[in-house]
Coordinates of C-alpha atoms and ligand atoms in Angstrom, one line a residue:
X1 CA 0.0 0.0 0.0
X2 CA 1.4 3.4 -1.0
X3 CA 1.6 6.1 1.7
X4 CA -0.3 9.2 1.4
X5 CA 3.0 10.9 1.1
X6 CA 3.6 8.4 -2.2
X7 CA -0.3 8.7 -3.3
X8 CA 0.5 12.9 -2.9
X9 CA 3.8 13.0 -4.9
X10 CA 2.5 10.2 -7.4
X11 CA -0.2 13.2 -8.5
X12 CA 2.3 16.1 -8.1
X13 CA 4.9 13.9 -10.8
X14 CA 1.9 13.8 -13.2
X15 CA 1.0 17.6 -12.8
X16 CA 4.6 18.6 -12.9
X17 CA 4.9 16.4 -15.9
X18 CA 2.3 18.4 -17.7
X19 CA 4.8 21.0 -17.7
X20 CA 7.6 19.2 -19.2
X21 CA 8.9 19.3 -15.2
X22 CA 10.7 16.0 -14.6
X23 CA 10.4 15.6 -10.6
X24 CA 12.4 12.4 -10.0
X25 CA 15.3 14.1 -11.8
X26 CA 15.0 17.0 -9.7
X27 CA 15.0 15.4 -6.8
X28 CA 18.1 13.5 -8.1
X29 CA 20.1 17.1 -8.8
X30 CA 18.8 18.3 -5.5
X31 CA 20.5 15.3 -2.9
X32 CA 23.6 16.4 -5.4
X33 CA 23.7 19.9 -3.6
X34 CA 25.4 20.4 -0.4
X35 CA 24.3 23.1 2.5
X36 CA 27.1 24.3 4.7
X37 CA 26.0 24.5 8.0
X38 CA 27.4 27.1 10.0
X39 CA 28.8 25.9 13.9
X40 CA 27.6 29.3 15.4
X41 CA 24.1 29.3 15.4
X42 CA 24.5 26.3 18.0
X43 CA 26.0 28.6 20.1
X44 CA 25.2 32.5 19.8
X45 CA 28.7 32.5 18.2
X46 CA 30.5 31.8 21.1
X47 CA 33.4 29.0 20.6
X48 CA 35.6 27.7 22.9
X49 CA 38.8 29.7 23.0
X50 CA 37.4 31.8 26.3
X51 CA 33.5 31.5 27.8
X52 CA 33.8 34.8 29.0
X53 CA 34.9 36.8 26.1
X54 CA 31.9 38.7 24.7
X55 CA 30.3 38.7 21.0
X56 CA 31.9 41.6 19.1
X57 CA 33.3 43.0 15.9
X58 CA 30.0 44.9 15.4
X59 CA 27.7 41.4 15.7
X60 CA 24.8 41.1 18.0
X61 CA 22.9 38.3 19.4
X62 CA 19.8 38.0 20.9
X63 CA 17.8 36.0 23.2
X64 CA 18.6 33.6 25.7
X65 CA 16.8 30.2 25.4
X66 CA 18.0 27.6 27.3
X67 CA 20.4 24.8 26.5
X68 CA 23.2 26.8 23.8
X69 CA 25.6 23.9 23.4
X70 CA 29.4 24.8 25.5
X71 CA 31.7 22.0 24.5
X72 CA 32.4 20.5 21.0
X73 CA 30.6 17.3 21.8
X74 CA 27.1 19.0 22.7
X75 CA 27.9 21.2 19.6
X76 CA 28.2 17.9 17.3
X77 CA 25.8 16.5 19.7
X78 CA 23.2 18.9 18.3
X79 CA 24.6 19.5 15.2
X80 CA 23.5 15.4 14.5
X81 CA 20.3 16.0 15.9
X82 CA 19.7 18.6 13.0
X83 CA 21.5 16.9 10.1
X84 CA 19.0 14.2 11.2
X85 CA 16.4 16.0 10.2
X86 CA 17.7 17.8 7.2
X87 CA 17.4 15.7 3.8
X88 CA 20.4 14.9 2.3
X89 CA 24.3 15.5 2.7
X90 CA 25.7 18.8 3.5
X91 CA 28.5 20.3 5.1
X92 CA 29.6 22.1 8.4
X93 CA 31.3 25.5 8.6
X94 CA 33.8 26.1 11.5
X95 CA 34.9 29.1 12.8
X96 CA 38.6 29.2 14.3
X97 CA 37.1 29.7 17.8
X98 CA 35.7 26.3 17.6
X99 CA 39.4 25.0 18.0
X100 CA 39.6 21.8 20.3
X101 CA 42.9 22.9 22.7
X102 CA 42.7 20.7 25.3
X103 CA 42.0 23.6 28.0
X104 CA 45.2 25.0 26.8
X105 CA 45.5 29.2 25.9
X106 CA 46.6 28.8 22.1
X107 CA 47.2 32.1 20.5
X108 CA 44.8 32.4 17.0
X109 CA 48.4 32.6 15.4
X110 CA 49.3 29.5 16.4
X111 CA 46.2 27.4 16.0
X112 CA 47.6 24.3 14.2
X113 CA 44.9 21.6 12.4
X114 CA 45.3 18.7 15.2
X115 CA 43.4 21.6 16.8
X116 CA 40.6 20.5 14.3
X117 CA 41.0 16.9 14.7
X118 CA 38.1 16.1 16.7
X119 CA 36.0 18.3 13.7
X120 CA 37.5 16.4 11.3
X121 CA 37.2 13.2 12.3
X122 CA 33.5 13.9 13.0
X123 CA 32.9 15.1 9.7
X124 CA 34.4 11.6 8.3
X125 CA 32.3 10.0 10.3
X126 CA 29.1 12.0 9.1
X127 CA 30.6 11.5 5.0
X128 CA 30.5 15.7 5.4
X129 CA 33.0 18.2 4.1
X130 CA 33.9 21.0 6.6
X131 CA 34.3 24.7 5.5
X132 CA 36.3 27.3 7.7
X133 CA 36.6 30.9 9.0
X134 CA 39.5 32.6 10.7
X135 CA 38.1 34.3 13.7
X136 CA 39.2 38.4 13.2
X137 CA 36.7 39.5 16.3
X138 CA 35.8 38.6 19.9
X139 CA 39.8 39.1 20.8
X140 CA 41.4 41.6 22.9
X141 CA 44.0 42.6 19.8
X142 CA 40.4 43.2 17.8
X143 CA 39.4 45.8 20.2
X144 CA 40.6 48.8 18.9
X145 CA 38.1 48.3 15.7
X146 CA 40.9 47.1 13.0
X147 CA 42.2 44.0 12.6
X148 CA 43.9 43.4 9.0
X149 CA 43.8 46.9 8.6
X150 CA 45.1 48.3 11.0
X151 CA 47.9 50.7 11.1
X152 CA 49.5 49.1 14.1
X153 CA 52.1 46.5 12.8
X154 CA 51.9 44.3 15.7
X155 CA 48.2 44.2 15.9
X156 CA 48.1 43.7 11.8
X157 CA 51.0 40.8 11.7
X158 CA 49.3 39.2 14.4
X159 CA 46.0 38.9 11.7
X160 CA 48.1 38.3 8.8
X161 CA 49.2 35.3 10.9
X162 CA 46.1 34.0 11.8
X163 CA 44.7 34.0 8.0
X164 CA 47.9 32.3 7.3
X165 CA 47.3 29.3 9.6
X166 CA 43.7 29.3 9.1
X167 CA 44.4 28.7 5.4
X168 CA 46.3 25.5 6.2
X169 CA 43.7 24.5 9.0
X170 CA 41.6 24.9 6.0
X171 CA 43.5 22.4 3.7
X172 CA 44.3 20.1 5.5
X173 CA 40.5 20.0 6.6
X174 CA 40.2 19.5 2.5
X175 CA 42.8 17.0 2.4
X176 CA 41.4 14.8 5.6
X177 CA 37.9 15.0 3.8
X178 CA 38.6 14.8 0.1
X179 CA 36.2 17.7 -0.6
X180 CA 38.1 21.2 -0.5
X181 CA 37.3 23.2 2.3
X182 CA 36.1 26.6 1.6
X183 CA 38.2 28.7 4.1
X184 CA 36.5 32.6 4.0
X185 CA 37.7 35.6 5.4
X186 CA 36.0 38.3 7.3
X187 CA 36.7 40.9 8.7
X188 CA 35.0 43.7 11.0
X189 CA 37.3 46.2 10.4
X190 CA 35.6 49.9 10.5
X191 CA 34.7 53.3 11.7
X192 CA 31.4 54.6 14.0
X193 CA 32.2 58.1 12.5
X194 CA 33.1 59.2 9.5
X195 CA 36.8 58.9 9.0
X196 CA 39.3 61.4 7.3
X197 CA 41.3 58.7 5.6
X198 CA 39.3 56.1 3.6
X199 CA 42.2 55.2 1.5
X200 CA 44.9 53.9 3.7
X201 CA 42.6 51.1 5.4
X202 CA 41.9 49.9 2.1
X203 CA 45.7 49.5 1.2
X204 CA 46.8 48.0 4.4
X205 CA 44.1 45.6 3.9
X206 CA 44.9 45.1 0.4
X207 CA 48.8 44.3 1.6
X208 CA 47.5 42.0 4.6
X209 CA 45.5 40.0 2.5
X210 CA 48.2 39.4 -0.1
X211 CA 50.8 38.1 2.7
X212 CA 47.7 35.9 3.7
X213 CA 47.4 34.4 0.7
X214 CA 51.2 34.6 -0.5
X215 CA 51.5 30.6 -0.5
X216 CA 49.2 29.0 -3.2
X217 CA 47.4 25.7 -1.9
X218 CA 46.0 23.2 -4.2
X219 CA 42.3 23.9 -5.1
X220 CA 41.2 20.3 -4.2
X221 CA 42.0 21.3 -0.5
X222 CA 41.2 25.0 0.2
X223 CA 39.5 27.6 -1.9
X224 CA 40.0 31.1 -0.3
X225 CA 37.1 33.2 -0.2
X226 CA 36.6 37.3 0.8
X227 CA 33.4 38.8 3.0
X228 CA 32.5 42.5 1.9
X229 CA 29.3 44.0 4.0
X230 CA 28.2 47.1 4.5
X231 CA 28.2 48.4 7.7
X232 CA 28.2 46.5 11.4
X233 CA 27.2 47.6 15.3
X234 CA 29.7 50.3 15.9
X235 CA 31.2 50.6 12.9
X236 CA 28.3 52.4 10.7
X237 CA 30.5 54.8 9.0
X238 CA 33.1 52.9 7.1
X239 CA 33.8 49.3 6.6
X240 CA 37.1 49.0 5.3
X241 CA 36.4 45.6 3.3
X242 CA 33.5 46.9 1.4
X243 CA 31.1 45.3 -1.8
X244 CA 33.5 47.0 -4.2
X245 CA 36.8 46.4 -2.6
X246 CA 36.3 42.8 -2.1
X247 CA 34.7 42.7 -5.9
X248 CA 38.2 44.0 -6.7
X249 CA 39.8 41.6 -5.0
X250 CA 38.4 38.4 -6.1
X251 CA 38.8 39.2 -9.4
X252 CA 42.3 40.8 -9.5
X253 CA 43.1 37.5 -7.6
X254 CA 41.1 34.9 -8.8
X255 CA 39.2 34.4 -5.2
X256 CA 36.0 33.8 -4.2
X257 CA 33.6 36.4 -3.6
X258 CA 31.6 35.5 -0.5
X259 CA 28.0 37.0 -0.9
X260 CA 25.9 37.5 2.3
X261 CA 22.2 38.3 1.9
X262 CA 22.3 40.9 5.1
X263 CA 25.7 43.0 3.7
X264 CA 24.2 45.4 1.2
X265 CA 21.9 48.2 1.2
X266 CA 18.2 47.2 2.2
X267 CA 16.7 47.3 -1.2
X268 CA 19.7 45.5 -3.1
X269 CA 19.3 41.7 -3.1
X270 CA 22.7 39.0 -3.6
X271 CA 19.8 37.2 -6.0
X272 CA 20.4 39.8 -8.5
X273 CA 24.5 40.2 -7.6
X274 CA 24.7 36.6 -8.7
X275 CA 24.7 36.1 -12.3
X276 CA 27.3 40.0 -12.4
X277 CA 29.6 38.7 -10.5
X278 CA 29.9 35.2 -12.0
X279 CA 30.7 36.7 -15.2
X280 CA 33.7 37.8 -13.9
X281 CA 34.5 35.4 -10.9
X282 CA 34.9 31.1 -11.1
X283 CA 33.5 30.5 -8.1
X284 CA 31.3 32.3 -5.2
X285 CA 30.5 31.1 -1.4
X286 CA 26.9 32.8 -0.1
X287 CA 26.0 33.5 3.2
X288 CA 22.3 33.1 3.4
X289 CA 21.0 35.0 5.8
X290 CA 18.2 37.0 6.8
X291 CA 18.5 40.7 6.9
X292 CA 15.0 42.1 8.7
X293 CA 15.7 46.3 8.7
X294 CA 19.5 45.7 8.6
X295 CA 21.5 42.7 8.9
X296 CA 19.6 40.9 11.6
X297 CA 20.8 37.6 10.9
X298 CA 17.7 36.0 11.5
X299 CA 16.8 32.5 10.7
X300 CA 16.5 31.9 7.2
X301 CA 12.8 31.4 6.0
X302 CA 10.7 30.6 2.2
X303 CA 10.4 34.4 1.0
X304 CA 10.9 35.6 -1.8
X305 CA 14.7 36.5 -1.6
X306 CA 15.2 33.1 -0.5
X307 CA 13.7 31.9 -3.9
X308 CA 15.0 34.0 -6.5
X309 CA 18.7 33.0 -4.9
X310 CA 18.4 29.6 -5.5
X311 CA 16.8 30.1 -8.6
X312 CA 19.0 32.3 -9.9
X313 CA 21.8 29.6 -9.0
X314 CA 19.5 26.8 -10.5
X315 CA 18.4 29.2 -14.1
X316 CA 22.3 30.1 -14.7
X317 CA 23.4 26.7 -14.4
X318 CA 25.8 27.7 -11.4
X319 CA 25.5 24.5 -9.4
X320 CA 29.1 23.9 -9.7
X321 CA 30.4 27.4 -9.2
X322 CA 28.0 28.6 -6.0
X323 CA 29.2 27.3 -2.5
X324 CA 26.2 27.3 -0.4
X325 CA 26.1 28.2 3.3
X326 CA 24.5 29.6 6.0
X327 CA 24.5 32.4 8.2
X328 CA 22.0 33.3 10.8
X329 CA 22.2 33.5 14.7
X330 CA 18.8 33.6 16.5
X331 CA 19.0 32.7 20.4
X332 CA 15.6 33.5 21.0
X333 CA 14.6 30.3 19.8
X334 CA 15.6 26.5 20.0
X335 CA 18.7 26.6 18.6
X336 CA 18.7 23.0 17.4
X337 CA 15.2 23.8 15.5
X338 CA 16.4 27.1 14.1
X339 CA 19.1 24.9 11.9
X340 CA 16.4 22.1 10.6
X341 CA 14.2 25.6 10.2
X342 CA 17.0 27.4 8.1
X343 CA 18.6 24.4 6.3
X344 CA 15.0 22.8 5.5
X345 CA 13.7 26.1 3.8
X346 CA 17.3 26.6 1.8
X347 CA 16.7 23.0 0.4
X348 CA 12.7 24.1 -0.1
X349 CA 14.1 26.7 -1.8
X350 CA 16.6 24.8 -4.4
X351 CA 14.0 22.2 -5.1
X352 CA 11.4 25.1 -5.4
X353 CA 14.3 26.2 -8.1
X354 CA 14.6 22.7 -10.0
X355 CA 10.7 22.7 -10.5
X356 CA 10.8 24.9 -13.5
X357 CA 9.9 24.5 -16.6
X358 CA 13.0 26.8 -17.6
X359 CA 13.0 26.1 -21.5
X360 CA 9.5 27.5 -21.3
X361 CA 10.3 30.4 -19.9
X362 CA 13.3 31.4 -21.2
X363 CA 12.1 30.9 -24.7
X364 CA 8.7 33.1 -23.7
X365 CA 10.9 35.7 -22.7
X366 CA 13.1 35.5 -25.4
X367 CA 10.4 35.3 -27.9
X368 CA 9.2 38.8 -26.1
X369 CA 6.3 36.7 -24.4
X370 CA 6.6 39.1 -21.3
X371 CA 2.3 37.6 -20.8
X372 CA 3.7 34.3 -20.7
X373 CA 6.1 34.4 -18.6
X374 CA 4.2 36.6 -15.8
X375 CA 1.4 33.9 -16.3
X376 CA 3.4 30.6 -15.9
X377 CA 5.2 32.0 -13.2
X378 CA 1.7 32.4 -10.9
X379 CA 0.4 29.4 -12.2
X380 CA 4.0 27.5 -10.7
X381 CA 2.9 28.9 -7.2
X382 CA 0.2 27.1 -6.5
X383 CA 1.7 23.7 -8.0
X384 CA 2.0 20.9 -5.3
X385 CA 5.4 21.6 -4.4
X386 CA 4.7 20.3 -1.0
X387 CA 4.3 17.2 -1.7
X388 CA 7.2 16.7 -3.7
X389 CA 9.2 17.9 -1.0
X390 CA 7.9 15.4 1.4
X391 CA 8.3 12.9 -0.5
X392 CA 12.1 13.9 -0.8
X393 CA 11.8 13.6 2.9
X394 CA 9.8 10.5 2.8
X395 CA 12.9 9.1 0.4
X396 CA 15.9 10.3 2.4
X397 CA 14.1 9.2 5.6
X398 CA 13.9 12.2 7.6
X399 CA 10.5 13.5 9.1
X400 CA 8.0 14.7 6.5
X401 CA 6.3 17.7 7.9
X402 CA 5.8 18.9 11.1
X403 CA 7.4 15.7 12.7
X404 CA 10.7 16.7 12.8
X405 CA 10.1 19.4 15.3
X406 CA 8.3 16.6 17.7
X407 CA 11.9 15.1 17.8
X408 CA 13.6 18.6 18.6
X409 CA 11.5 19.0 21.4
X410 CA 12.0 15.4 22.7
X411 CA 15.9 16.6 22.4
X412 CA 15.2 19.5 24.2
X413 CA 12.9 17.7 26.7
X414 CA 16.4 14.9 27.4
X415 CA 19.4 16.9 26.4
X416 CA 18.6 20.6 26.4
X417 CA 16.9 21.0 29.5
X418 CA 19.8 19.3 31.6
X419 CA 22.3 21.8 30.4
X420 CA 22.6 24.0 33.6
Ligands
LIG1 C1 29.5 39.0 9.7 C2 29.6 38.1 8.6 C3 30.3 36.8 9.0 C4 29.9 36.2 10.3 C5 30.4 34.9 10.7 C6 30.2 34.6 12.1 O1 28.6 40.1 9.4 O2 28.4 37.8 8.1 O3 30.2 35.9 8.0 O4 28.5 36.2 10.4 O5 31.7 34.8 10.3
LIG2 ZN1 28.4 36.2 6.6

């Protein structure tokens, strides 16, 4: 006897088929497509260098529901009990904080990637690739507000080191896993009021990144990526590492260009940033976020934004050249549940993206069918999507609707709650 999850997705195949819309093969490209996940939203971006050192660097999170994970095992702990209830295999995105020292003080210039062993080995373990982030904030030697651009040597070679060892930690992630790690810098470097000099920031920065990335590492291990944004707490004047200057920079030196949904102005969308920058870039990492008013990093949900990214990934063929991952901190809610939330609706939103009938469309607006294309693109709104997507549940055996979330709170109810 067929489920009603199998009766469901048997009529959405047939509808979709009237459209020329193959589901079974989208499915297929869609368990092909890897999510990073991102450590911090297990932990309000704390890490484990120092529990008492505060969030900074112009980031902000909010809320305090019980239970944030404060070692690396709960962090994998949890970080299981969402990949079990996220379809498919994806990947998990470390921050350098997240080092394992053995309770010993090890400065960020001399993290080394046994540091990263546990990480790694977990990652095996889960058939995962790892991506990775030198940590430039939540340090006293970040506190004056410039980090790899700052005019103090010491404070600036200190940086420059850590990018340099992160970019190893990074490899040899890659090399552990087979699967090259995606190691992205970012930095919170910037002014509250408006500065005199705009300029020499901007070179410093230009000269720390190119001692950062003097050494060239093979691409099946570590792909360097840059992280422009706009503005941050604090810093609402200037951001030395802006769009344009990290737009320079990846393409003067063949990097990627990391594209976070909250780092632009609040009426420009990376959806739309995709397709101009990949004319001129190999490869990009996005950081999909959720800016509400300014970059809120809130959990990532089905809008519209979320949408047109994956479909602009999915219409220009970009699969292959567009790193996916994550970035959102909410601590207001379960923590555990804002992942599956995130990662489930990023994985909505690809599928949503592989239901297309694209030849359709692009020859309607090529043909100058502008009716057309308005008119099949309402009509795909209200096709049974949903029941396609459970049944990619139902196939990769993870909870089809609202289930999953009666696990969560089980896991809050055993593990959660008993974290003092
Ligand atoms: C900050 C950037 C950056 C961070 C993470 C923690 O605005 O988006 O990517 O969110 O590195
Ligand atoms: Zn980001």
């Amino acid at each position: 006897m067929a489920t009603n999850v199998e009766q469901a997705y048997e009529l959405a195949r047939q509808a979709y088929a009237q459209w020329g819309v193959d589901t079974d093969a989208a499915m297929e490209k869609l368990a092909s497509i890897p999510v990073s996940l991102h450590c911090w939203q297990g932990d309000d971006v704390g890490g484990f260098e120092n529990p008492d050192a505060g969030l900074d660097g112009g980031l902000a999170v909010t809320g305090n529901y019980p239970g944030k994970a404060r070692t690396p095992e709960e962090l994998r702990t949890d970080a299981d009990q969402a990949l079990s209830l996220i379809p498919g295999t994806h990947r998990f995105n470390l921050h350098a904080i997240y080092a394992e020292t053995g309770g010993k003080r090890i400065e960020r210039n001399e993290l080394q990637p046994e540091h990263f062993a546990g990480w790694i080995d977990w990652a095996k373990n889960n058939g995962m690739g790892l991506d990775f982030n030198p940590t430039f904030f939540s340090h006293p030697k970040a506190d004056s507000g410039l980090t790899l651009s700052s005019h103090d040597e010491g404070v600036r070679r200190f940086w420059v080191e850590h990018g340099i060892v992160c970019r190893m930690i990074g490899a040899a992630m890659g090399k552990a896993l087979g699967i090259p790690t995606v190691t992205n810098v970012w930095i919170p470097d910037g002014f509250k009021d408006i500065p005199i000099d705009r300029k020499s920031p901007r070179e410093i920065l230009k000269k720390s990144l190119d001692e950062i990335f003097a050494e060239p590492l093979d691409p099946r291990h570590n792909l360097d990526a840059v992280e422009s944004k706009l503005f941050g707490i604090g810093a609402e004047s200037y951001t030395t590492g802006s769009h344009e200057f990290y737009l320079g920079y990846a393409v003067a030196n063949k990097k990627l260009l990391c594209l976070d949904a909250g780092h632009y102005h609040p009426t420009e969308v990376i959806s739309d940033k995709i397709s101009s920058v990949l004319t001129f870039v190999d490869e990009l990492l996005l950081h999909v976020s959720r800016p509400v008013r300014w970059d809120s990093d809130h959990v990532v949900i089905l809008d519209d934004e979320l949408r047109a990214i994956a479909q602009q990934v999915i219409r220009g063929g970009y699969i292959d050249r567009v790193h996916i991952g994550l970035d959102f901190f909410d601590a207001s809610i379960n923590r555990v549940a804002a992942w599956v939330i995130g990662t489930r609706c990023m994985i909505k939103a690809l599928l949503y993206g592989l239901l297309e009938p694209l030849d359709r469309l692009k020859a309607a607006e090529r043909e100058g069918n502008f009716t057309e294309r308005l008119a099949v693109l309402e009509e795909l709104k209200t096709m049974p999507f949903g029941a396609v997507w459970d049944y990619y549940c139902f196939t990769k055996d993870v909870p089809v609707g609202m289930t999953w979330l009666d696990e969560v709170k089980m896991y809050e109810k055993n593990v959660l709650s008993k974290r003092a």
